Amino acid sequence: MELATKDLLRLATIGSVDDGKSTLIGRLLVDTRQLFDDQLDAVAAASEKRGIGDLDLSFVTDGLRAEREQGITIDVAYRYATTPTRKFIIADCPGHVTYTRNMATGASTADLALVVLDVASGLKEQTRRHLCIAALLGVRSVIVAVNKMDAVDWSELAFERVVDQIATVSRELGFSSSLTIPVSALLGDNVVEASLNTPWYEGPTVLEALEASEAGSWETAQGARLPVQWVLRQNGGGRTYAGMVSGEAFHVGDAVTLLPAGVQTTIRAINFGGVPRPEATVGLAADLDLADETDAGRGDLIATAPLPTVTKEFEATICWFGEQPFSVGGQRLRLKHTTKSTPVRVQAIKGLIDIESLKVVDATSFTTNQIGLATLVTADALVVDDYREDRVTGSFVLIDEVTNATVAAGMVGHATFL
Amino acid sequence: MTTTLQTPHATDHLDVLESHALFILREVVAECERPVLLFSGGKDSAVLLHLAAKAFAPQQLPFPVLHIDTGQNFDEVLDFRDRAVEVAGARLIVAKVQDTIDQGKVADPGLLGSRNRLQTVTLLDAINDNKFDAAFGGARRDEDKARAKERILSFRDAFGQWDPRQQRPELWQLYQGKVNPGEHVRAFPLSDWTELDVWQYIGREKMDLPSIYFAHERDVISRDGMWLAVGAFVEPNPDEEVVRKMVRFRTVGDANCTGAVISNANTLDAIIEEVAIANVSERGATRGDDKFSETAMEDRKREGYF
Ligand SMILES: Nc1nc2c(ncn2[C@@H]2O[C@H](COP(=O)(O)OP(=O)(O)OP(=O)(O)O)[C@@H](O)[C@H]2O)c(=O)[nH]1
Ligand SMILES: [Mg+2]
């Protein structure tokens, strides 16, 4: 059987606790018949055992014992769905503020955010926080499911009120598109099947919107990048530099610069899995053979013009997940950027993002789950792009030197809405 | 479909999954001191070994391969294990559950009893004895609802335990495998692959597999809603009727708790077609070890299982 090749769309659900994210994903998977019979039976059995009716659809993704006991999502669940031309990787994220680090984990690799909110309560602070994080992470398009329409008697007025709130915040955060759909995740209206209860709505269902949305990267790429992961010794003595391509493609014959050293050379050959290729497209785990001898190693970067910046000091946007406050003179931290790790310290705190106003306000430290701007100084030089130009060379994490825990997500530069 | 799509990087989903896996393999090898690849001889670990060879070509694999031998294997799987390890030029370490039993660390379940859960002790001992700080596994998130929650690099404490409430944030593709002595990470390069992706990839790469994945005639009995192959580890009870059927295996585990499925699919194309339209999950169809409780996999994972 010939199965068509597919493209890949990564989406993450976001929004406040209990607004119905997991139920919506459960509904989407059940109504598109992506669940196996035994999985559906298991969800039904678990629902019955807990006295929650026939089928608690949130149990499709809420798979941990604690999640089912508490009726809340704790960590991201990944689920997969396919249509004839597309594979979806769905990250169902938790809404509770305590688990913001897990929501950021799910959203950091997403092309698209599926925002869920309860029509009765509208846009809550936690919805704004998630939207803000998604915008900072570079998720450019959002699909907004205004949920629990069954509970407000399918009121167009109630829907329109939420649409207005969403439109305002989407504009402020600079989302390129934000489609708003009235749904009932519980009953299935406008999820896969168009609803008869919303004759006043003429737009697509959630599934149609997902199928029509664009997959792939959003960055305004500035040149090709390959952070060197590993040096491969070739038979006969040469070396090639292995890593994943970001930004733009490399081609045999391209003039490249090895950074931070600044050595200029050209690409003699490109391989993938030991087999030569004429080009290395974005996302390919390729290895490059350079025309001149270099002493490149892990942590170096091969780039085409315009070149990234070599620096030991830069401004960054920080989502802080640590338990101790983030401040000048705080805990000892290490920074991991592309394939390089270096000691780092906080030079200055520039301010904190106020979730209500989405403005930067004065602060001297961040507490858990706060987001702000800071200047960092690293021991070793980094080769960086602004996050909005390259998601790979513009992102980093901060690691606690003692526990090795990941305590922050960082992005070089700051979003235009700030 | 309402729109035609431009694939952003002129690649299909298998190319994206493949490159991602290669990237993970290289990151872990670069960041950790002593990695190892867990190899069961099943299709997922076969794909993992194949990807590892690609990630480091033309060099040798920069880590050994570890097989946890329950002593209740299918012969065809052991044959394949030795073949695959030789083709990859890898160093094979075999840790035997029998040794763990002989050392008195776990109770002996008897010749026919399940050794599935005992493997965890053997695995953690092998990781400890060899001072491995990273172990690659072929687990996929589509297999089970607890696996669906797990990070690509999954932290294990000094007792080998997974704590689903305290997973490290895992941002972008910045995989962070630093651990203190005695702790380790499990790395799952196939996290985002589905069963169908795996078969399509095996087909595309024309990979070798154990013969039991392909339809063949076999004496089986029906037990606990599964077709079990009659053999050294499965003896029919007096009330169980032995029948000869055309079967194949969808997963490979211990001979006494892995069920066969009735199938005529004896080529990769036929298997891909069968998997694409299956309405029972791989584990639901074939694995007795997950049938006992709602959170069987979560409980085993917490203890340090694969
Ligand atoms: N009336 C009504 N209730 C709904 C609907 N969708 C979800 N619910 C209920 O809302 C509650 C929370 O649903 P979940 O899907 O667990 O919410 P969530 O957004 O995933 O919550 P967290 O993941 O913990 O943030 C459950 O009791 C659902 O049954 C809906 O369309 N209508
Ligand atoms: Mg949820």
PDB file of N, CA and C in Angstrom, chain B residues 8-43:
ATOM      1  N   PRO B   8       7.723  22.480   4.629  1.00  0.00           N
ATOM      2  CA  PRO B   8       8.627  23.601   4.835  1.00  0.00           C
ATOM      3  C   PRO B   8      10.073  23.288   4.441  1.00  0.00           C
ATOM      4  N   HIS B   9      10.501  22.059   4.664  1.00  0.00           N
ATOM      5  CA  HIS B   9      11.919  21.782   4.428  1.00  0.00           C
ATOM      6  C   HIS B   9      12.102  20.724   3.351  1.00  0.00           C
ATOM      7  N   ALA B  10      11.103  20.585   2.469  1.00  0.00           N
ATOM      8  CA  ALA B  10      11.170  19.623   1.384  1.00  0.00           C
ATOM      9  C   ALA B  10      11.490  18.221   1.890  1.00  0.00           C
ATOM     10  N   THR B  11      10.939  17.872   3.032  1.00  0.00           N
ATOM     11  CA  THR B  11      11.154  16.547   3.591  1.00  0.00           C
ATOM     12  C   THR B  11       9.814  16.055   4.102  1.00  0.00           C
ATOM     13  N   ASP B  12       9.672  14.755   4.267  1.00  0.00           N
ATOM     14  CA  ASP B  12       8.412  14.273   4.828  1.00  0.00           C
ATOM     15  C   ASP B  12       8.588  13.968   6.315  1.00  0.00           C
ATOM     16  N   HIS B  13       7.520  13.475   6.938  1.00  0.00           N
ATOM     17  CA  HIS B  13       7.568  13.327   8.394  1.00  0.00           C
ATOM     18  C   HIS B  13       8.603  12.294   8.832  1.00  0.00           C
ATOM     19  N   LEU B  14       8.868  11.286   8.001  1.00  0.00           N
ATOM     20  CA  LEU B  14       9.889  10.299   8.391  1.00  0.00           C
ATOM     21  C   LEU B  14      11.283  10.919   8.406  1.00  0.00           C
ATOM     22  N   ASP B  15      11.541  11.816   7.460  1.00  0.00           N
ATOM     23  CA  ASP B  15      12.840  12.503   7.456  1.00  0.00           C
ATOM     24  C   ASP B  15      13.005  13.349   8.715  1.00  0.00           C
ATOM     25  N   VAL B  16      11.931  14.025   9.108  1.00  0.00           N
ATOM     26  CA  VAL B  16      11.993  14.879  10.300  1.00  0.00           C
ATOM     27  C   VAL B  16      12.250  14.014  11.537  1.00  0.00           C
ATOM     28  N   LEU B  17      11.524  12.908  11.660  1.00  0.00           N
ATOM     29  CA  LEU B  17      11.698  12.026  12.816  1.00  0.00           C
ATOM     30  C   LEU B  17      13.099  11.421  12.832  1.00  0.00           C
ATOM     31  N   GLU B  18      13.582  11.045  11.662  1.00  0.00           N
ATOM     32  CA  GLU B  18      14.903  10.420  11.567  1.00  0.00           C
ATOM     33  C   GLU B  18      16.002  11.393  11.997  1.00  0.00           C
ATOM     34  N   SER B  19      15.963  12.612  11.459  1.00  0.00           N
ATOM     35  CA  SER B  19      17.001  13.588  11.813  1.00  0.00           C
ATOM     36  C   SER B  19      16.945  13.946  13.296  1.00  0.00           C
ATOM     37  N   HIS B  20      15.740  14.058  13.818  1.00  0.00           N
ATOM     38  CA  HIS B  20      15.584  14.357  15.237  1.00  0.00           C
ATOM     39  C   HIS B  20      16.248  13.256  16.085  1.00  0.00           C
ATOM     40  N   ALA B  21      16.022  12.011  15.703  1.00  0.00           N
ATOM     41  CA  ALA B  21      16.605  10.888  16.447  1.00  0.00           C
ATOM     42  C   ALA B  21      18.133  10.909  16.367  1.00  0.00           C
ATOM     43  N   LEU B  22      18.664  11.183  15.186  1.00  0.00           N
ATOM     44  CA  LEU B  22      20.120  11.263  15.040  1.00  0.00           C
ATOM     45  C   LEU B  22      20.694  12.362  15.933  1.00  0.00           C
ATOM     46  N   PHE B  23      19.992  13.491  15.957  1.00  0.00           N
ATOM     47  CA  PHE B  23      20.414  14.618  16.785  1.00  0.00           C
ATOM     48  C   PHE B  23      20.454  14.217  18.265  1.00  0.00           C
ATOM     49  N   ILE B  24      19.424  13.520  18.723  1.00  0.00           N
ATOM     50  CA  ILE B  24      19.357  13.104  20.128  1.00  0.00           C
ATOM     51  C   ILE B  24      20.508  12.134  20.447  1.00  0.00           C
ATOM     52  N   LEU B  25      20.719  11.165  19.566  1.00  0.00           N
ATOM     53  CA  LEU B  25      21.794  10.191  19.783  1.00  0.00           C
ATOM     54  C   LEU B  25      23.138  10.900  19.943  1.00  0.00           C
ATOM     55  N   ARG B  26      23.400  11.868  19.073  1.00  0.00           N
ATOM     56  CA  ARG B  26      24.693  12.571  19.139  1.00  0.00           C
ATOM     57  C   ARG B  26      24.786  13.445  20.387  1.00  0.00           C
ATOM     58  N   GLU B  27      23.683  14.120  20.738  1.00  0.00           N
ATOM     59  CA  GLU B  27      23.721  14.981  21.924  1.00  0.00           C
ATOM     60  C   GLU B  27      24.052  14.192  23.182  1.00  0.00           C
ATOM     61  N   VAL B  28      23.396  13.058  23.340  1.00  0.00           N
ATOM     62  CA  VAL B  28      23.587  12.273  24.560  1.00  0.00           C
ATOM     63  C   VAL B  28      25.013  11.720  24.609  1.00  0.00           C
ATOM     64  N   VAL B  29      25.501  11.259  23.487  1.00  0.00           N
ATOM     65  CA  VAL B  29      26.865  10.733  23.455  1.00  0.00           C
ATOM     66  C   VAL B  29      27.867  11.842  23.800  1.00  0.00           C
ATOM     67  N   ALA B  30      27.589  13.049  23.315  1.00  0.00           N
ATOM     68  CA  ALA B  30      28.507  14.153  23.579  1.00  0.00           C
ATOM     69  C   ALA B  30      28.425  14.637  25.025  1.00  0.00           C
ATOM     70  N   GLU B  31      27.242  14.596  25.622  1.00  0.00           N
ATOM     71  CA  GLU B  31      27.050  15.186  26.950  1.00  0.00           C
ATOM     72  C   GLU B  31      27.293  14.201  28.083  1.00  0.00           C
ATOM     73  N   CYS B  32      27.100  12.910  27.830  1.00  0.00           N
ATOM     74  CA  CYS B  32      27.211  11.948  28.919  1.00  0.00           C
ATOM     75  C   CYS B  32      28.527  11.191  28.820  1.00  0.00           C
ATOM     76  N   GLU B  33      28.971  10.677  29.962  1.00  0.00           N
ATOM     77  CA  GLU B  33      30.264  10.006  30.012  1.00  0.00           C
ATOM     78  C   GLU B  33      30.199   8.588  29.460  1.00  0.00           C
ATOM     79  N   ARG B  34      29.201   7.823  29.903  1.00  0.00           N
ATOM     80  CA  ARG B  34      29.146   6.403  29.560  1.00  0.00           C
ATOM     81  C   ARG B  34      27.741   5.986  29.137  1.00  0.00           C
ATOM     82  N   PRO B  35      27.398   6.242  27.881  1.00  0.00           N
ATOM     83  CA  PRO B  35      26.080   5.817  27.399  1.00  0.00           C
ATOM     84  C   PRO B  35      26.048   4.335  27.015  1.00  0.00           C
ATOM     85  N   VAL B  36      24.854   3.795  26.932  1.00  0.00           N
ATOM     86  CA  VAL B  36      24.661   2.413  26.495  1.00  0.00           C
ATOM     87  C   VAL B  36      23.335   2.366  25.745  1.00  0.00           C
ATOM     88  N   LEU B  37      23.213   1.432  24.813  1.00  0.00           N
ATOM     89  CA  LEU B  37      21.950   1.292  24.079  1.00  0.00           C
ATOM     90  C   LEU B  37      21.270   0.004  24.517  1.00  0.00           C
ATOM     91  N   LEU B  38      20.034   0.148  25.011  1.00  0.00           N
ATOM     92  CA  LEU B  38      19.274  -1.031  25.454  1.00  0.00           C
ATOM     93  C   LEU B  38      18.656  -1.691  24.230  1.00  0.00           C
ATOM     94  N   PHE B  39      18.948  -2.971  24.072  1.00  0.00           N
ATOM     95  CA  PHE B  39      18.549  -3.663  22.854  1.00  0.00           C
ATOM     96  C   PHE B  39      17.790  -4.925  23.202  1.00  0.00           C
ATOM     97  N   SER B  40      16.512  -4.974  22.810  1.00  0.00           N
ATOM     98  CA  SER B  40      15.695  -6.137  23.143  1.00  0.00           C
ATOM     99  C   SER B  40      15.601  -7.111  21.979  1.00  0.00           C
ATOM    100  N   GLY B  41      15.975  -6.645  20.802  1.00  0.00           N
ATOM    101  CA  GLY B  41      15.792  -7.490  19.624  1.00  0.00           C
ATOM    102  C   GLY B  41      14.452  -7.252  18.947  1.00  0.00           C
ATOM    103  N   GLY B  42      13.651  -6.370  19.502  1.00  0.00           N
ATOM    104  CA  GLY B  42      12.373  -6.007  18.886  1.00  0.00           C
ATOM    105  C   GLY B  42      12.571  -4.959  17.797  1.00  0.00           C
ATOM    106  N   LYS B  43      11.451  -4.609  17.122  1.00  0.00           N
ATOM    107  CA  LYS B  43      11.559  -3.703  15.977  1.00  0.00           C
ATOM    108  C   LYS B  43      12.017  -2.300  16.375  1.00  0.00           C
TER     109      LYS B  43
END
